[in-house]
PDB file of C-alpha atoms in Angstrom:
ATOM      1  CA  MET A 256      16.948 -29.723  -8.202  1.00 61.00           C
ATOM      2  CA  GLU A 257      17.322 -27.183  -5.481  1.00 74.00           C
ATOM      3  CA  GLU A 258      20.947 -25.930  -4.193  1.00 82.00           C
ATOM      4  CA  VAL A 259      21.840 -25.135  -0.647  1.00 82.00           C
ATOM      5  CA  PHE A 260      24.234 -22.338  -0.175  1.00 81.00           C
ATOM      6  CA  ARG A 261      26.072 -21.738   3.270  1.00 81.00           C
ATOM      7  CA  LEU A 262      26.024 -18.169   3.806  1.00 78.00           C
ATOM      8  CA  GLY A 263      28.050 -17.937   7.012  1.00 81.00           C
ATOM      9  CA  GLU A 264      27.707 -18.269  10.728  1.00 84.00           C
ATOM     10  CA  ILE A 265      26.334 -15.467  12.944  1.00 84.00           C
ATOM     11  CA  SER A 266      25.973 -15.052  16.842  1.00 86.00           C
ATOM     12  CA  CYS A 267      23.017 -13.378  18.371  1.00 87.00           C
ATOM     13  CA  PRO A 268      23.903 -12.141  21.992  1.00 91.00           C
ATOM     14  CA  SER A 269      21.006  -9.929  22.390  1.00 89.00           C
ATOM     15  CA  GLY A 270      18.353 -12.927  21.572  1.00 89.00           C
ATOM     16  CA  THR A 271      16.866 -10.671  18.615  1.00 91.00           C
ATOM     17  CA  LEU A 272      17.830 -11.367  14.968  1.00 89.00           C
ATOM     18  CA  VAL A 273      17.477  -8.539  12.613  1.00 91.00           C
ATOM     19  CA  VAL A 274      17.757  -8.998   8.780  1.00 89.00           C
ATOM     20  CA  VAL A 275      18.244  -6.117   6.691  1.00 90.00           C
ATOM     21  CA  ASP A 276      19.952  -5.729   3.161  1.00 87.00           C
ATOM     22  CA  GLY A 277      23.380  -4.435   4.197  1.00 84.00           C
ATOM     23  CA  GLY A 278      23.494  -1.785   1.628  1.00 86.00           C
ATOM     24  CA  HIS A 279      20.689  -0.058   3.665  1.00 88.00           C
ATOM     25  CA  LEU A 280      22.264  -0.062   6.989  1.00 88.00           C
ATOM     26  CA  GLY A 281      23.285   3.602   6.442  1.00 88.00           C
ATOM     27  CA  LEU A 282      19.705   4.313   6.945  1.00 90.00           C
ATOM     28  CA  TRP A 283      19.466   2.672  10.243  1.00 92.00           C
ATOM     29  CA  SER A 284      18.723   5.055  13.197  1.00 93.00           C
ATOM     30  CA  GLY A 285      19.178   2.635  16.211  1.00 93.00           C
ATOM     31  CA  VAL A 286      17.548   4.291  19.116  1.00 95.00           C
ATOM     32  CA  ARG A 287      17.432   7.677  17.712  1.00 95.00           C
ATOM     33  CA  SER A 288      14.537   9.017  15.522  1.00 94.00           C
ATOM     34  CA  PRO A 289      14.472   8.298  12.035  1.00 94.00           C
ATOM     35  CA  ALA A 290      14.101  12.034  11.345  1.00 93.00           C
ATOM     36  CA  GLU A 291      17.794  12.492  12.225  1.00 92.00           C
ATOM     37  CA  ILE A 292      18.718  10.553   9.375  1.00 91.00           C
ATOM     38  CA  ASP A 293      20.309  12.554   6.344  1.00 90.00           C
ATOM     39  CA  PRO A 294      17.807  12.715   3.447  1.00 90.00           C
ATOM     40  CA  ALA A 295      20.898  12.270   0.999  1.00 90.00           C
ATOM     41  CA  LEU A 296      21.360   8.663   2.215  1.00 88.00           C
ATOM     42  CA  LEU A 297      18.024   8.060   0.834  1.00 87.00           C
ATOM     43  CA  GLY A 298      18.985   9.782  -2.604  1.00 89.00           C
ATOM     44  CA  ILE A 299      16.888  13.020  -1.757  1.00 91.00           C
ATOM     45  CA  ASP A 300      18.678  16.121  -2.707  1.00 91.00           C
ATOM     46  CA  ASP A 301      15.734  18.264  -3.494  1.00 93.00           C
ATOM     47  CA  THR A 302      15.196  20.529  -0.202  1.00 93.00           C
ATOM     48  CA  ALA A 303      11.356  20.520  -0.341  1.00 94.00           C
ATOM     49  CA  THR A 304      11.285  16.631  -0.850  1.00 93.00           C
ATOM     50  CA  ALA A 305      14.071  16.287   2.391  1.00 92.00           C
ATOM     51  CA  SER A 306      11.861  18.515   4.310  1.00 93.00           C
ATOM     52  CA  ASP A 307       8.530  16.547   3.767  1.00 92.00           C
ATOM     53  CA  VAL A 308      10.661  13.079   4.382  1.00 90.00           C
ATOM     54  CA  LEU A 309      12.268  14.614   7.706  1.00 91.00           C
ATOM     55  CA  ASP A 310       8.687  15.541   8.847  1.00 93.00           C
ATOM     56  CA  SER A 311       7.404  12.350   7.893  1.00 94.00           C
ATOM     57  CA  VAL A 312       4.742  10.510  10.500  1.00 96.00           C
ATOM     58  CA  ASP A 313       4.376   7.035  12.125  1.00 97.00           C
ATOM     59  CA  PHE A 314       0.794   5.879  12.837  1.00 97.00           C
ATOM     60  CA  ALA A 315      -0.574   3.247  15.004  1.00 97.00           C
ATOM     61  CA  VAL A 316      -3.560   1.397  13.750  1.00 97.00           C
ATOM     62  CA  VAL A 317      -5.814   1.350  16.960  1.00 97.00           C
ATOM     63  CA  GLY A 318      -9.417  -0.038  17.847  1.00 98.00           C
ATOM     64  CA  PRO A 319     -11.093  -3.096  18.336  1.00 98.00           C
ATOM     65  CA  ASP A 320     -10.697  -4.361  14.535  1.00 98.00           C
ATOM     66  CA  ALA A 321      -7.014  -2.681  14.349  1.00 97.00           C
ATOM     67  CA  ALA A 322      -5.179  -5.971  13.191  1.00 94.00           C
ATOM     68  CA  ALA A 323      -7.988  -6.897  10.507  1.00 97.00           C
ATOM     69  CA  ALA A 324      -7.994  -3.501   9.298  1.00 97.00           C
ATOM     70  CA  ALA A 325      -4.020  -3.145   9.032  1.00 96.00           C
ATOM     71  CA  ARG A 326      -4.084  -6.405   7.162  1.00 94.00           C
ATOM     72  CA  GLY A 327      -6.705  -5.620   4.621  1.00 96.00           C
ATOM     73  CA  PHE A 328      -5.382  -1.944   4.239  1.00 96.00           C
ATOM     74  CA  ASP A 329      -2.235  -4.018   3.241  1.00 90.00           C
ATOM     75  CA  ARG A 330       0.046  -0.934   2.937  1.00 92.00           C
ATOM     76  CA  GLN A 331       2.798  -2.176   5.406  1.00 91.00           C
ATOM     77  CA  PRO A 332       3.013  -5.247   7.525  1.00 89.00           C
ATOM     78  CA  GLY A 333       1.685  -5.193  11.221  1.00 87.00           C
ATOM     79  CA  ALA A 334      -0.417  -2.600  12.599  1.00 91.00           C
ATOM     80  CA  MET A 335       1.987   0.280  12.534  1.00 95.00           C
ATOM     81  CA  LEU A 336       2.436   2.634   9.302  1.00 95.00           C
ATOM     82  CA  HIS A 337       5.866   4.070   9.211  1.00 95.00           C
ATOM     83  CA  ASP A 338       7.794   6.776   7.432  1.00 94.00           C
ATOM     84  CA  ILE A 339       4.603   8.489   6.050  1.00 95.00           C
ATOM     85  CA  PRO A 340       5.778  11.892   4.441  1.00 93.00           C
ATOM     86  CA  ALA A 341       4.001  14.803   5.795  1.00 92.00           C
ATOM     87  CA  SER A 342       2.489  15.855   2.550  1.00 95.00           C
ATOM     88  CA  ARG A 343       0.875  12.363   2.327  1.00 95.00           C
ATOM     89  CA  ALA A 344      -0.446  11.772   5.951  1.00 95.00           C
ATOM     90  CA  VAL A 345      -3.839  13.252   5.518  1.00 96.00           C
ATOM     91  CA  GLU A 346      -4.429  11.592   2.331  1.00 97.00           C
ATOM     92  CA  LEU A 347      -3.683   8.213   4.031  1.00 97.00           C
ATOM     93  CA  GLY A 348      -5.795   9.019   6.732  1.00 96.00           C
ATOM     94  CA  THR A 349      -8.605   9.304   4.517  1.00 97.00           C
ATOM     95  CA  LEU A 350      -7.849   6.053   2.440  1.00 97.00           C
ATOM     96  CA  PHE A 351      -7.581   4.188   5.734  1.00 98.00           C
ATOM     97  CA  GLU A 352     -11.034   5.947   6.791  1.00 98.00           C
ATOM     98  CA  GLU A 353     -12.682   4.881   3.475  1.00 98.00           C
ATOM     99  CA  HIS A 354     -11.222   1.553   3.755  1.00 98.00           C
ATOM    100  CA  CYS A 355     -12.401   0.962   7.472  1.00 98.00           C
ATOM    101  CA  ARG A 356     -16.020   2.070   6.489  1.00 98.00           C
ATOM    102  CA  ALA A 357     -16.353   0.054   3.292  1.00 98.00           C
ATOM    103  CA  THR A 358     -15.258  -3.092   5.259  1.00 97.00           C
ATOM    104  CA  GLY A 359     -17.204  -2.161   8.375  1.00 98.00           C
ATOM    105  CA  LEU A 360     -14.048  -2.503  10.539  1.00 98.00           C
ATOM    106  CA  ASP A 361     -13.857  -0.374  13.638  1.00 98.00           C
ATOM    107  CA  ALA A 362     -10.240   0.811  13.586  1.00 98.00           C
ATOM    108  CA  ARG A 363      -8.406   4.404  13.102  1.00 97.00           C
ATOM    109  CA  LEU A 364      -5.039   6.001  12.653  1.00 97.00           C
ATOM    110  CA  GLU A 365      -3.178   7.428  15.429  1.00 97.00           C
ATOM    111  CA  ALA A 366      -0.361   9.767  14.991  1.00 97.00           C
ATOM    112  CA  LEU A 367       2.514   8.720  17.076  1.00 96.00           C
ATOM    113  CA  PRO A 368       3.811  11.844  19.142  1.00 96.00           C
ATOM    114  CA  SER A 369       7.207  11.236  17.657  1.00 95.00           C
ATOM    115  CA  ARG A 370       8.811   8.963  15.206  1.00 96.00           C
ATOM    116  CA  GLU A 371       9.606   5.343  16.197  1.00 96.00           C
ATOM    117  CA  PRO A 372      13.305   4.537  16.108  1.00 96.00           C
ATOM    118  CA  HIS A 373      14.516   1.426  14.200  1.00 95.00           C
ATOM    119  CA  ALA A 374      15.797  -0.282  17.416  1.00 95.00           C
ATOM    120  CA  GLN A 375      12.078   0.068  18.921  1.00 95.00           C
ATOM    121  CA  ARG A 376      10.555  -1.172  15.867  1.00 95.00           C
ATOM    122  CA  VAL A 377      12.847  -4.212  16.199  1.00 94.00           C
ATOM    123  CA  ARG A 378      12.068  -5.063  19.900  1.00 93.00           C
ATOM    124  CA  ARG A 379       8.182  -4.217  19.250  1.00 92.00           C
ATOM    125  CA  THR A 380       7.905  -6.498  16.049  1.00 92.00           C
ATOM    126  CA  ALA A 381      10.150  -9.425  18.176  1.00 92.00           C
ATOM    127  CA  ALA A 382       7.851  -9.277  21.016  1.00 90.00           C
ATOM    128  CA  ASP A 383       4.639  -9.674  18.591  1.00 88.00           C
ATOM    129  CA  GLY A 384       6.252 -12.797  17.691  1.00 88.00           C
ATOM    130  CA  GLY A 385       8.322 -11.750  14.964  1.00 89.00           C
ATOM    131  CA  GLY A 386       7.880 -10.580  11.582  1.00 90.00           C
ATOM    132  CA  SER A 387       8.758  -7.458   9.518  1.00 92.00           C
ATOM    133  CA  PHE A 388       8.297  -3.919   9.359  1.00 91.00           C
ATOM    134  CA  LEU A 389       9.480  -1.101   6.750  1.00 91.00           C
ATOM    135  CA  MET A 390      12.422   1.296   7.280  1.00 92.00           C
ATOM    136  CA  PHE A 391      12.065   4.167   4.735  1.00 89.00           C
ATOM    137  CA  GLY A 392      10.491   1.588   2.798  1.00 87.00           C
ATOM    138  CA  VAL A 393      12.822  -0.987   3.050  1.00 90.00           C
ATOM    139  CA  PRO A 394      11.791  -4.494   4.351  1.00 91.00           C
ATOM    140  CA  VAL A 395      13.313  -5.398   7.761  1.00 93.00           C
ATOM    141  CA  VAL A 396      12.686  -8.686   9.623  1.00 92.00           C
ATOM    142  CA  ALA A 397      13.046  -9.114  13.245  1.00 92.00           C
ATOM    143  CA  VAL A 398      13.079 -12.572  15.106  1.00 90.00           C
ATOM    144  CA  GLY A 399      13.016 -12.667  18.968  1.00 90.00           C
ATOM    145  CA  GLY A 400      13.727 -15.353  21.088  1.00 88.00           C
ATOM    146  CA  CYS A 401      17.047 -16.505  19.543  1.00 86.00           C
ATOM    147  CA  PRO A 402      19.207 -18.507  21.734  1.00 86.00           C
ATOM    148  CA  ALA A 403      21.957 -15.521  23.207  1.00 85.00           C
ATOM    149  CA  THR A 404      24.825 -17.947  23.240  1.00 83.00           C
ATOM    150  CA  GLY A 405      26.409 -20.109  20.594  1.00 77.00           C
ATOM    151  CA  ILE A 406      26.743 -19.881  16.719  1.00 81.00           C
ATOM    152  CA  PHE A 407      24.069 -19.961  14.174  1.00 77.00           C
ATOM    153  CA  ARG A 408      24.880 -21.411  10.648  1.00 78.00           C
ATOM    154  CA  CYS A 409      23.123 -19.620   8.061  1.00 76.00           C
ATOM    155  CA  TRP A 410      21.908 -21.281   4.963  1.00 74.00           C
ATOM    156  CA  LEU A 411      19.739 -20.322   1.679  1.00 73.00           C
ATOM    157  CA  ARG A 412      17.911 -22.943  -0.113  1.00 75.00           C
ATOM    158  CA  GLY A 413      17.327 -21.858  -3.743  1.00 71.00           C
ATOM    159  CA  SER A 414      19.553 -19.927  -6.076  1.00 62.00           C
ATOM    160  CA  ILE A 415      21.951 -17.106  -5.785  1.00 59.00           C
ATOM    161  CA  SER A 416      22.193 -14.552  -8.728  1.00 60.00           C
ATOM    162  CA  ALA A 417      24.942 -11.818  -9.053  1.00 55.00           C
ATOM    163  CA  PRO A 418      23.427  -8.192  -8.573  1.00 57.00           C
ATOM    164  CA  VAL A 419      22.462  -6.817 -11.647  1.00 48.00           C
TER     165      VAL A 419
END
């Protein structure tokens, strides 16, 4: 038998609901570039690795078959690839080209001119019907079209376990 747990109540004045593990809120860039986040918050203390992460690249999957190519590539949800460390960007591009060639899809990766702020990722995801994206590898869910007034009661169906 499944249990139902009341998690609490929330309001959503913006009309967009964002769900992220609270332990990762220090990684949230808001309207700033994710490149402004201190790599130490990610547990990175090596200067070369920190530089690689700060110089990360965001890519858009573009072309007539962009949606199918992104789905089949299965690296991140949606048609955006976020927070790709600089040292891995060329390799990722090559893998994506090979994927498109092997599947006969007409799509390519296009580097964004600057990193997409987390708040913009939320707005874009919500406008696209909701879903998820990654924030430094952490899944974030965004849902748009929520009533801006009133209180939502949050419930969880299943089980809750204590952190390990």
